[in-house]
Coordinates of C-alpha atoms in Angstrom, one line a residue:
M2 CA 124.0 120.5 139.5
P3 CA 126.4 117.7 140.7
H4 CA 129.2 116.9 138.4
L5 CA 129.5 113.3 136.9
N6 CA 133.0 111.8 136.9
G7 CA 134.5 115.5 136.5
A8 CA 132.7 115.6 132.7
N9 CA 132.0 119.0 131.5
D10 CA 128.7 120.9 131.1
A11 CA 127.8 119.5 127.8
N12 CA 128.7 116.0 128.4
E13 CA 126.9 116.1 131.5
M14 CA 123.8 117.3 130.1
E15 CA 123.9 114.6 127.5
Y16 CA 124.1 112.2 129.9
I17 CA 121.3 113.4 132.3
M18 CA 118.9 113.8 129.2
Q19 CA 119.6 110.3 128.0
R20 CA 119.1 108.9 131.4
A21 CA 115.7 111.1 131.9
R22 CA 114.6 110.0 128.5
Q23 CA 114.9 106.3 129.6
G24 CA 113.4 107.1 132.9
S25 CA 116.2 106.4 134.9
R26 CA 116.2 106.5 138.7
S27 CA 119.8 106.1 139.3
L28 CA 120.8 109.7 139.7
P29 CA 119.4 111.1 143.2
F30 CA 118.2 114.6 141.4
M31 CA 116.6 112.8 138.6
T32 CA 113.3 111.5 139.5
D33 CA 111.2 109.1 137.8
T34 CA 108.4 111.6 137.1
L35 CA 110.9 113.8 135.5
G36 CA 112.1 110.9 133.4
N37 CA 108.9 110.4 131.9
S38 CA 107.6 113.5 131.7
L39 CA 110.9 114.4 129.3
N40 CA 109.7 111.5 126.9
D41 CA 106.6 113.3 125.9
R42 CA 108.1 116.8 125.8
L43 CA 109.6 119.0 123.0
L44 CA 113.3 120.1 124.2
F45 CA 114.3 123.6 123.9
A46 CA 117.7 124.7 124.9
V47 CA 118.5 127.9 126.4
P48 CA 121.6 129.9 127.3
K49 CA 122.6 128.9 131.1
K50 CA 124.7 132.0 131.7
G51 CA 126.2 135.1 129.9
R52 CA 125.2 137.9 127.8
L53 CA 122.0 136.2 126.4
H54 CA 120.6 134.6 129.3
Q55 CA 118.5 137.1 131.4
V56 CA 117.2 138.4 127.6
C57 CA 116.1 134.9 126.9
L58 CA 114.2 134.4 130.2
D59 CA 112.4 137.6 129.4
L60 CA 111.3 136.5 126.1
L61 CA 110.1 133.3 127.6
H62 CA 107.9 135.0 130.1
G63 CA 106.3 137.3 127.2
S64 CA 105.8 134.2 125.5
D65 CA 103.8 132.8 128.4
I66 CA 106.2 129.8 129.0
Q67 CA 105.8 129.2 132.5
F68 CA 108.4 127.2 134.4
H69 CA 110.1 126.8 137.8
R70 CA 113.8 126.1 137.4
H71 CA 115.5 124.5 140.5
S72 CA 118.7 125.8 141.6
R73 CA 120.5 122.8 141.2
L74 CA 118.9 121.4 137.8
D75 CA 119.1 122.4 134.3
I76 CA 116.2 121.0 133.3
A77 CA 112.9 122.9 133.7
L78 CA 109.4 121.3 132.8
V79 CA 107.0 124.1 131.4
K80 CA 103.7 124.3 133.2
N81 CA 101.3 125.2 130.4
L82 CA 103.0 123.4 127.4
P83 CA 104.2 119.8 126.6
L84 CA 108.0 121.3 126.7
A85 CA 110.9 121.2 128.5
L86 CA 113.8 123.8 128.9
V87 CA 117.4 122.4 128.8
F88 CA 120.2 125.2 130.3
L89 CA 123.0 124.8 128.2
P90 CA 126.1 126.7 127.4
A91 CA 125.3 129.0 124.4
A92 CA 128.2 127.1 122.3
D93 CA 127.1 123.9 123.0
I94 CA 123.5 124.3 121.9
P95 CA 124.3 124.3 118.0
T96 CA 125.6 120.9 118.7
F97 CA 122.7 119.3 120.7
V98 CA 120.4 120.8 118.3
G99 CA 122.2 119.9 115.1
E100 CA 122.5 116.1 116.0
G101 CA 118.6 116.3 116.7
R102 CA 118.8 116.0 120.8
V103 CA 117.1 118.9 121.1
D104 CA 114.2 120.1 119.1
L105 CA 114.8 124.0 119.6
G106 CA 117.4 126.5 120.6
I107 CA 118.7 130.1 121.3
T108 CA 122.0 130.9 120.7
G109 CA 124.2 133.5 118.6
R110 CA 124.7 133.2 115.2
D111 CA 128.4 133.0 115.8
Q112 CA 128.2 130.1 117.6
V113 CA 126.4 128.4 115.1
E114 CA 128.6 129.3 112.5
E115 CA 131.8 128.4 114.8
H116 CA 130.0 124.6 115.2
E117 CA 129.5 124.4 111.3
C118 CA 133.2 125.1 110.5
A119 CA 133.9 121.9 112.4
V120 CA 130.8 119.7 111.6
P121 CA 129.5 121.0 108.3
P122 CA 125.6 120.5 107.9
T123 CA 124.3 117.6 106.1
A124 CA 120.8 116.7 104.9
T125 CA 119.8 115.2 108.1
T126 CA 121.9 117.1 110.7
G127 CA 122.8 120.6 111.3
V128 CA 120.6 123.5 112.7
V129 CA 117.7 125.3 110.5
E130 CA 117.6 129.0 111.6
V131 CA 114.0 130.1 112.4
L132 CA 114.0 133.6 113.3
D133 CA 116.5 136.4 114.0
L134 CA 115.4 137.5 117.7
D135 CA 117.0 141.1 117.1
F136 CA 119.2 141.1 120.4
G137 CA 122.7 140.1 121.3
K138 CA 124.0 141.9 118.5
C139 CA 127.7 141.8 118.2
S140 CA 130.8 141.4 115.7
L141 CA 133.6 138.8 115.7
Q142 CA 136.4 141.1 114.9
V143 CA 140.1 140.9 113.9
Q144 CA 141.9 143.3 116.7
V145 CA 145.5 144.5 116.8
P146 CA 147.1 146.9 119.3
Q147 CA 146.1 150.3 118.6
K148 CA 150.1 151.4 118.6
G149 CA 152.0 149.2 116.5
D150 CA 152.4 148.5 112.7
L151 CA 149.8 146.3 112.4
S152 CA 147.0 147.7 110.4
K153 CA 145.1 145.2 108.2
P154 CA 144.4 141.4 108.6
E155 CA 146.9 140.2 106.3
D156 CA 149.9 141.8 108.4
L157 CA 148.8 138.8 110.9
I158 CA 149.6 136.2 108.5
G159 CA 152.3 133.8 110.0
R160 CA 151.7 135.5 113.5
N161 CA 150.4 134.5 116.7
V162 CA 146.5 135.2 117.0
V163 CA 144.5 134.3 120.2
T164 CA 140.4 133.7 120.2
S165 CA 138.1 131.5 121.4
F166 CA 136.5 131.1 118.0
T167 CA 139.2 128.8 116.5
N168 CA 137.3 127.4 113.9
L169 CA 136.3 130.4 112.5
A170 CA 139.7 132.0 112.7
E171 CA 141.3 129.5 111.0
Q172 CA 138.7 129.5 108.3
Y173 CA 139.2 133.2 107.8
F174 CA 143.2 133.1 107.8
R175 CA 143.0 130.0 105.7
K176 CA 141.1 131.9 103.1
L177 CA 143.3 135.2 103.7
E178 CA 146.6 133.2 103.0
A179 CA 145.1 131.5 99.8
E180 CA 144.4 134.9 98.5
Q181 CA 147.8 136.3 99.0
S182 CA 149.4 133.1 97.5
G183 CA 146.8 132.8 94.9
T184 CA 145.8 129.0 95.6
T185 CA 142.7 127.8 95.0
N186 CA 140.0 127.0 97.9
G187 CA 140.5 122.9 97.4
D188 CA 144.3 123.5 97.7
A189 CA 144.0 125.9 100.8
K190 CA 142.2 123.3 102.7
D191 CA 145.0 120.8 102.3
A192 CA 147.7 123.8 102.8
K193 CA 149.5 123.9 106.2
L194 CA 148.2 127.1 107.9
K195 CA 150.9 129.6 108.6
T196 CA 149.4 131.6 111.2
N197 CA 149.3 130.1 114.5
I198 CA 145.9 130.3 116.0
K199 CA 145.5 129.7 119.8
Y200 CA 142.8 128.7 121.8
V201 CA 141.8 130.9 125.0
G202 CA 138.5 130.4 126.7
G203 CA 138.1 133.9 128.6
S204 CA 139.6 137.4 128.7
V205 CA 140.7 137.2 125.0
E206 CA 141.5 141.1 124.9
A207 CA 144.3 140.5 127.3
A208 CA 146.4 138.3 125.2
C209 CA 148.0 141.2 123.2
A210 CA 149.2 143.3 126.2
L211 CA 150.5 139.7 128.0
G212 CA 152.6 138.9 125.0
V213 CA 150.7 135.8 124.0
A214 CA 149.4 137.0 120.8
D215 CA 149.9 139.8 117.9
G216 CA 146.3 139.8 117.4
I217 CA 143.2 138.4 118.6
V218 CA 139.9 137.7 117.1
D219 CA 137.1 138.3 119.6
L220 CA 133.6 139.4 120.0
V221 CA 132.9 142.9 120.2
E222 CA 129.3 144.7 121.0
S223 CA 130.0 148.3 122.3
G224 CA 133.7 148.4 121.6
E225 CA 134.3 149.8 125.5
T226 CA 136.7 146.8 126.3
M227 CA 138.4 146.5 123.0
R228 CA 139.4 150.3 123.3
A229 CA 140.0 149.8 127.2
A230 CA 142.8 147.1 126.3
G231 CA 144.2 149.3 123.8
L232 CA 143.1 147.3 120.5
K233 CA 141.6 148.4 117.3
A234 CA 139.4 146.6 114.9
I235 CA 140.6 145.9 111.6
S236 CA 138.1 143.3 110.0
T237 CA 135.0 141.7 110.5
V238 CA 134.8 138.0 110.6
V239 CA 131.1 137.6 111.4
S240 CA 128.2 139.7 112.2
S241 CA 126.0 138.1 114.8
S242 CA 122.9 138.4 116.9
A243 CA 120.6 136.0 118.9
I244 CA 119.0 133.6 116.7
L245 CA 116.2 130.8 117.2
I246 CA 117.2 127.6 115.8
K247 CA 115.5 124.2 115.4
S248 CA 116.5 120.5 114.4
K249 CA 116.0 119.3 111.1
H250 CA 113.4 116.5 112.4
P251 CA 111.7 118.1 115.5
S252 CA 109.7 115.9 117.5
D253 CA 106.8 118.1 117.4
P254 CA 106.4 120.5 114.5
K255 CA 103.2 121.8 115.3
L256 CA 104.4 122.9 118.8
V257 CA 107.7 124.4 117.1
D258 CA 105.4 126.8 115.1
L259 CA 103.2 127.6 118.1
I260 CA 106.5 128.7 120.0
T261 CA 107.8 130.6 117.1
A262 CA 104.8 132.4 116.5
R263 CA 104.9 133.4 120.3
I264 CA 108.2 134.4 120.4
K265 CA 108.1 136.4 117.0
G266 CA 104.9 138.0 118.7
V267 CA 106.9 139.4 121.6
I268 CA 109.6 140.6 119.5
T269 CA 107.4 142.4 117.3
A270 CA 105.6 144.0 120.4
Q271 CA 109.0 145.2 121.6
K272 CA 110.0 146.7 118.1
Y273 CA 106.5 148.8 117.8
V274 CA 104.0 150.9 119.8
L275 CA 100.4 151.6 119.2
C276 CA 99.7 155.1 117.9
Q277 CA 96.2 156.8 118.1
Y278 CA 95.2 160.2 117.1
N279 CA 92.6 162.3 115.7
I280 CA 92.9 164.3 112.6
E281 CA 90.5 166.1 110.1
R282 CA 89.3 163.6 107.2
S283 CA 90.4 166.2 104.4
K284 CA 94.2 165.6 106.0
L285 CA 93.8 161.7 106.0
D286 CA 96.1 161.3 102.9
I287 CA 99.0 163.1 104.3
A288 CA 98.2 161.1 107.7
K289 CA 98.7 157.6 106.2
Q290 CA 101.8 158.7 104.4
I291 CA 103.3 159.6 107.9
T292 CA 101.9 156.4 109.7
P293 CA 101.3 153.7 107.0
G294 CA 101.3 150.8 109.5
N295 CA 102.1 147.4 109.0
R296 CA 99.2 146.7 106.7
A297 CA 97.2 150.1 106.6
P298 CA 95.9 152.2 109.6
T299 CA 92.7 151.5 111.2
V300 CA 90.4 154.6 110.7
T301 CA 87.3 155.2 112.4
S302 CA 84.7 158.2 111.7
L303 CA 84.3 160.4 114.8
E304 CA 80.8 161.5 116.0
E305 CA 82.1 165.3 115.1
S306 CA 81.6 165.8 111.6
G307 CA 84.8 165.9 109.4
W308 CA 87.1 164.3 111.7
V309 CA 88.7 160.5 112.1
A310 CA 90.2 158.4 114.5
I311 CA 93.5 156.7 113.5
S312 CA 94.9 153.7 115.2
V313 CA 98.3 152.3 113.9
M314 CA 101.4 150.4 114.8
V315 CA 104.6 152.5 114.8
Q316 CA 108.3 151.5 115.1
R317 CA 109.3 152.4 118.6
K318 CA 112.5 153.9 117.6
Q319 CA 110.9 156.3 115.1
I320 CA 107.9 157.5 117.2
A321 CA 109.1 160.9 118.6
I322 CA 109.8 161.9 114.8
V323 CA 106.5 160.4 113.8
M324 CA 104.7 162.5 116.6
D325 CA 106.3 165.8 115.3
K326 CA 105.3 164.9 111.6
L327 CA 101.7 164.2 112.9
T328 CA 101.7 167.6 115.0
E329 CA 102.8 169.4 111.9
A330 CA 100.1 167.8 109.8
G331 CA 97.3 168.8 112.1
A332 CA 96.6 165.6 114.2
C333 CA 95.5 166.3 118.0
D334 CA 95.1 164.1 120.8
I335 CA 98.0 161.8 120.0
L336 CA 98.5 159.0 122.5
V337 CA 101.1 156.0 122.4
T338 CA 100.6 152.9 124.0
K339 CA 103.1 150.0 124.7
I340 CA 102.2 146.7 123.1
E341 CA 102.7 143.8 125.3
N342 CA 102.3 140.9 122.8
S343 CA 101.3 140.8 119.0
R344 CA 100.4 138.5 116.3
T345 CA 101.4 139.9 112.7
H346 CA 101.8 139.0 109.1
D347 CA 104.6 140.0 107.0

């Protein structure tokens, strides 16, 4: 997308959406059709890059949200729903949703908490967490060099700490300093922070090796990058995963509910498989204990006397163990089928 007067991605996108909602034709890549279309559409923010991007696209595809994104435009109109996708940096999505400029969004819980440290939610602003999407799991952790005398987070008080999450890091160390000094939370907010929190936008794990920091606060998924950099985790600030969030005043609540149900159906389908098998009716109670299902298994009588067929949802990660137990219990003709989509009740 062309940059406007050197503005960053978030400011640029905000400007574009404002002009588009007004039907502006002053931008060469923003047609009057797009502007008019946005006026009647729910806006859904999606990470434009990074670790959540491709998984989000797959989730939208599974939810039958059909769109085509032009290579130089970060807004895509959905073909089969009154919806427009807005591609934004994950860190900016809580701001747009929290201010009501976008109705829905997918981002990390870490990004929401980082934003709310700086801009606490009110009765009318801030985001509402709709659904934990169960992917993009990671932890924001305090890390120090493996070789060194720093072994607990208190050892970093008064030292240099580098992070991309300055608000959460400051909140964490402010609380730590207050506990060490015995001050109350109210006094701690007014006290000068002893720990020097520095912002770095990327390659945070290199800060200690380069002598910029004594410790860092950074996201950890598998831990491979951390260990390769000679670091170890000594505390967790926030545990995170991808979440679906909404504005406190969405423009179309019914459509929000529809999209939520579709996304939840895809997430559920990814977690479960459909297990079908035959077993003697006399062993039905044992079978039900092995495969209780979400509500109850579906049991159908077979033409062969004394036998039943069972169909039941089983968690994907447990299916191998379940099949072993069913075989031991006397089940046969066990089949496992992938679930493409679903609608279930909690």
